[in-house]
Amino acid sequence: MDCKTRPRASTHYEQNKSGAVLVWEWAHRTAAPWLLQYVQDKDLHRWQLPESRAINAAIESYPFDFDVWSGLKRYELATEGRAILRA
Protein backbone atom coordinates (compact mmCIF):
# COMPACT_ATOMS: atom_id res chain seq x y z
CA MET A 1 0.00 0.00 0.00
CA ASP A 2 1.48 3.34 -0.95
CA CYS A 3 0.82 6.76 0.56
CA LYS A 4 -1.92 7.55 -1.94
CA THR A 5 -4.07 4.53 -1.05
CA ARG A 6 -3.58 4.56 2.72
CA PRO A 7 -6.60 5.68 4.75
CA ARG A 8 -6.14 9.07 6.36
CA ALA A 9 -5.73 9.15 10.10
CA SER A 10 -7.01 11.95 12.24
CA THR A 11 -6.37 13.04 15.78
CA HIS A 12 -8.46 14.79 18.37
CA TYR A 13 -7.03 16.42 21.47
CA GLU A 14 -8.74 18.28 24.28
CA GLN A 15 -6.90 19.39 27.39
CA ASN A 16 -10.07 19.39 29.46
CA LYS A 17 -10.89 15.70 28.89
CA SER A 18 -9.08 12.45 29.61
CA GLY A 19 -8.25 9.96 26.90
CA ALA A 20 -10.76 7.52 28.39
CA VAL A 21 -13.62 10.02 28.10
CA LEU A 22 -12.57 11.15 24.61
CA VAL A 23 -12.56 7.56 23.36
CA TRP A 24 -15.93 6.83 24.99
CA GLU A 25 -17.54 9.90 23.46
CA TRP A 26 -16.05 9.13 20.05
CA ALA A 27 -17.09 5.47 20.08
CA HIS A 28 -20.51 5.80 21.70
CA ARG A 29 -21.59 9.35 20.86
CA THR A 30 -22.93 9.69 24.40
CA ALA A 31 -21.68 11.15 27.66
CA ALA A 32 -19.19 8.97 29.50
CA PRO A 33 -20.53 6.82 32.36
CA TRP A 34 -19.91 7.86 35.95
CA LEU A 35 -16.91 5.56 36.38
CA LEU A 36 -15.03 7.16 33.48
CA GLN A 37 -15.94 10.59 34.79
CA TYR A 38 -14.21 9.66 38.05
CA VAL A 39 -11.18 8.35 36.17
CA GLN A 40 -11.06 11.65 34.29
CA ASP A 41 -11.38 13.64 37.53
CA LYS A 42 -8.22 11.92 38.78
CA ASP A 43 -6.35 12.01 35.45
CA LEU A 44 -6.83 15.77 35.21
CA HIS A 45 -6.07 16.27 38.92
CA ARG A 46 -9.35 18.10 39.46
CA TRP A 47 -10.72 16.15 42.41
CA GLN A 48 -14.06 17.91 41.97
CA LEU A 49 -16.47 14.97 42.02
CA PRO A 50 -17.89 13.81 45.37
CA GLU A 51 -15.52 11.42 47.16
CA SER A 52 -13.26 11.37 44.10
CA ARG A 53 -10.06 10.51 45.98
CA ALA A 54 -11.72 7.61 47.80
CA ILE A 55 -13.51 6.27 44.73
CA ASN A 56 -10.35 6.44 42.62
CA ALA A 57 -8.32 4.71 45.35
CA ALA A 58 -10.83 1.87 45.29
CA ILE A 59 -10.94 1.71 41.47
CA GLU A 60 -7.15 1.28 41.44
CA SER A 61 -7.43 -1.69 43.82
CA TYR A 62 -9.30 -3.72 41.19
CA PRO A 63 -7.81 -5.44 38.15
CA PHE A 64 -8.06 -3.53 34.89
CA ASP A 65 -10.90 -5.69 33.60
CA PHE A 66 -14.06 -4.30 32.04
CA ASP A 67 -16.14 -7.22 33.32
CA VAL A 68 -15.05 -6.35 36.86
CA TRP A 69 -15.44 -2.60 36.37
CA SER A 70 -18.96 -2.97 34.94
CA GLY A 71 -20.14 -4.34 38.29
CA LEU A 72 -18.65 -1.61 40.47
CA LYS A 73 -21.02 0.55 42.51
CA ARG A 74 -20.19 4.14 43.41
CA TYR A 75 -21.30 3.95 47.07
CA GLU A 76 -19.35 0.71 47.61
CA LEU A 77 -16.23 2.22 46.03
CA ALA A 78 -16.52 5.27 48.28
CA THR A 79 -16.66 3.05 51.37
CA GLU A 80 -13.76 0.87 50.21
CA GLY A 81 -11.72 3.88 49.16
CA ARG A 82 -12.07 5.65 52.50
CA ALA A 83 -10.60 2.56 54.17
CA ILE A 84 -7.76 2.42 51.63
CA LEU A 85 -6.91 6.09 52.19
CA ARG A 86 -6.86 5.58 55.98
CA ALA A 87 -4.32 2.75 55.69
PDB file of C-alpha atoms in Angstrom:
ATOM      1  CA  MET A   1       0.000   0.000   0.000  1.00  0.00           C
ATOM      2  CA  ASP A   2       1.483   3.337  -0.951  1.00  0.00           C
ATOM      3  CA  CYS A   3       0.821   6.760   0.557  1.00  0.00           C
ATOM      4  CA  LYS A   4      -1.921   7.548  -1.936  1.00  0.00           C
ATOM      5  CA  THR A   5      -4.069   4.526  -1.048  1.00  0.00           C
ATOM      6  CA  ARG A   6      -3.579   4.559   2.721  1.00  0.00           C
ATOM      7  CA  PRO A   7      -6.597   5.675   4.747  1.00  0.00           C
ATOM      8  CA  ARG A   8      -6.138   9.072   6.356  1.00  0.00           C
ATOM      9  CA  ALA A   9      -5.730   9.149  10.101  1.00  0.00           C
ATOM     10  CA  SER A  10      -7.015  11.953  12.243  1.00  0.00           C
ATOM     11  CA  THR A  11      -6.367  13.041  15.782  1.00  0.00           C
ATOM     12  CA  HIS A  12      -8.463  14.790  18.370  1.00  0.00           C
ATOM     13  CA  TYR A  13      -7.026  16.417  21.469  1.00  0.00           C
ATOM     14  CA  GLU A  14      -8.739  18.277  24.284  1.00  0.00           C
ATOM     15  CA  GLN A  15      -6.898  19.387  27.393  1.00  0.00           C
ATOM     16  CA  ASN A  16     -10.067  19.388  29.464  1.00  0.00           C
ATOM     17  CA  LYS A  17     -10.885  15.697  28.885  1.00  0.00           C
ATOM     18  CA  SER A  18      -9.084  12.449  29.612  1.00  0.00           C
ATOM     19  CA  GLY A  19      -8.251   9.959  26.904  1.00  0.00           C
ATOM     20  CA  ALA A  20     -10.765   7.516  28.387  1.00  0.00           C
ATOM     21  CA  VAL A  21     -13.616  10.017  28.099  1.00  0.00           C
ATOM     22  CA  LEU A  22     -12.571  11.150  24.614  1.00  0.00           C
ATOM     23  CA  VAL A  23     -12.563   7.561  23.361  1.00  0.00           C
ATOM     24  CA  TRP A  24     -15.929   6.826  24.991  1.00  0.00           C
ATOM     25  CA  GLU A  25     -17.545   9.905  23.464  1.00  0.00           C
ATOM     26  CA  TRP A  26     -16.046   9.130  20.052  1.00  0.00           C
ATOM     27  CA  ALA A  27     -17.093   5.466  20.083  1.00  0.00           C
ATOM     28  CA  HIS A  28     -20.514   5.795  21.700  1.00  0.00           C
ATOM     29  CA  ARG A  29     -21.593   9.347  20.859  1.00  0.00           C
ATOM     30  CA  THR A  30     -22.931   9.685  24.404  1.00  0.00           C
ATOM     31  CA  ALA A  31     -21.685  11.148  27.661  1.00  0.00           C
ATOM     32  CA  ALA A  32     -19.188   8.967  29.499  1.00  0.00           C
ATOM     33  CA  PRO A  33     -20.530   6.820  32.356  1.00  0.00           C
ATOM     34  CA  TRP A  34     -19.911   7.863  35.951  1.00  0.00           C
ATOM     35  CA  LEU A  35     -16.908   5.556  36.375  1.00  0.00           C
ATOM     36  CA  LEU A  36     -15.026   7.161  33.480  1.00  0.00           C
ATOM     37  CA  GLN A  37     -15.945  10.595  34.794  1.00  0.00           C
ATOM     38  CA  TYR A  38     -14.207   9.663  38.053  1.00  0.00           C
ATOM     39  CA  VAL A  39     -11.180   8.351  36.171  1.00  0.00           C
ATOM     40  CA  GLN A  40     -11.064  11.651  34.292  1.00  0.00           C
ATOM     41  CA  ASP A  41     -11.383  13.641  37.529  1.00  0.00           C
ATOM     42  CA  LYS A  42      -8.223  11.918  38.776  1.00  0.00           C
ATOM     43  CA  ASP A  43      -6.351  12.008  35.448  1.00  0.00           C
ATOM     44  CA  LEU A  44      -6.827  15.770  35.206  1.00  0.00           C
ATOM     45  CA  HIS A  45      -6.072  16.271  38.917  1.00  0.00           C
ATOM     46  CA  ARG A  46      -9.345  18.102  39.459  1.00  0.00           C
ATOM     47  CA  TRP A  47     -10.715  16.145  42.415  1.00  0.00           C
ATOM     48  CA  GLN A  48     -14.060  17.905  41.967  1.00  0.00           C
ATOM     49  CA  LEU A  49     -16.472  14.968  42.018  1.00  0.00           C
ATOM     50  CA  PRO A  50     -17.889  13.815  45.370  1.00  0.00           C
ATOM     51  CA  GLU A  51     -15.520  11.417  47.158  1.00  0.00           C
ATOM     52  CA  SER A  52     -13.258  11.366  44.097  1.00  0.00           C
ATOM     53  CA  ARG A  53     -10.065  10.510  45.982  1.00  0.00           C
ATOM     54  CA  ALA A  54     -11.723   7.613  47.803  1.00  0.00           C
ATOM     55  CA  ILE A  55     -13.505   6.273  44.732  1.00  0.00           C
ATOM     56  CA  ASN A  56     -10.351   6.444  42.625  1.00  0.00           C
ATOM     57  CA  ALA A  57      -8.320   4.711  45.348  1.00  0.00           C
ATOM     58  CA  ALA A  58     -10.832   1.866  45.291  1.00  0.00           C
ATOM     59  CA  ILE A  59     -10.938   1.709  41.475  1.00  0.00           C
ATOM     60  CA  GLU A  60      -7.153   1.283  41.443  1.00  0.00           C
ATOM     61  CA  SER A  61      -7.433  -1.686  43.815  1.00  0.00           C
ATOM     62  CA  TYR A  62      -9.302  -3.723  41.193  1.00  0.00           C
ATOM     63  CA  PRO A  63      -7.805  -5.441  38.150  1.00  0.00           C
ATOM     64  CA  PHE A  64      -8.058  -3.530  34.886  1.00  0.00           C
ATOM     65  CA  ASP A  65     -10.896  -5.686  33.602  1.00  0.00           C
ATOM     66  CA  PHE A  66     -14.058  -4.300  32.039  1.00  0.00           C
ATOM     67  CA  ASP A  67     -16.136  -7.223  33.316  1.00  0.00           C
ATOM     68  CA  VAL A  68     -15.050  -6.355  36.865  1.00  0.00           C
ATOM     69  CA  TRP A  69     -15.440  -2.602  36.369  1.00  0.00           C
ATOM     70  CA  SER A  70     -18.960  -2.968  34.944  1.00  0.00           C
ATOM     71  CA  GLY A  71     -20.139  -4.342  38.291  1.00  0.00           C
ATOM     72  CA  LEU A  72     -18.652  -1.606  40.473  1.00  0.00           C
ATOM     73  CA  LYS A  73     -21.017   0.554  42.512  1.00  0.00           C
ATOM     74  CA  ARG A  74     -20.194   4.141  43.406  1.00  0.00           C
ATOM     75  CA  TYR A  75     -21.296   3.947  47.067  1.00  0.00           C
ATOM     76  CA  GLU A  76     -19.346   0.711  47.610  1.00  0.00           C
ATOM     77  CA  LEU A  77     -16.229   2.219  46.031  1.00  0.00           C
ATOM     78  CA  ALA A  78     -16.519   5.274  48.279  1.00  0.00           C
ATOM     79  CA  THR A  79     -16.662   3.054  51.373  1.00  0.00           C
ATOM     80  CA  GLU A  80     -13.761   0.873  50.210  1.00  0.00           C
ATOM     81  CA  GLY A  81     -11.716   3.878  49.158  1.00  0.00           C
ATOM     82  CA  ARG A  82     -12.073   5.653  52.503  1.00  0.00           C
ATOM     83  CA  ALA A  83     -10.596   2.560  54.170  1.00  0.00           C
ATOM     84  CA  ILE A  84      -7.756   2.423  51.634  1.00  0.00           C
ATOM     85  CA  LEU A  85      -6.915   6.087  52.187  1.00  0.00           C
ATOM     86  CA  ARG A  86      -6.858   5.582  55.976  1.00  0.00           C
ATOM     87  CA  ALA A  87      -4.322   2.750  55.686  1.00  0.00           C
TER      88      ALA A  87
END
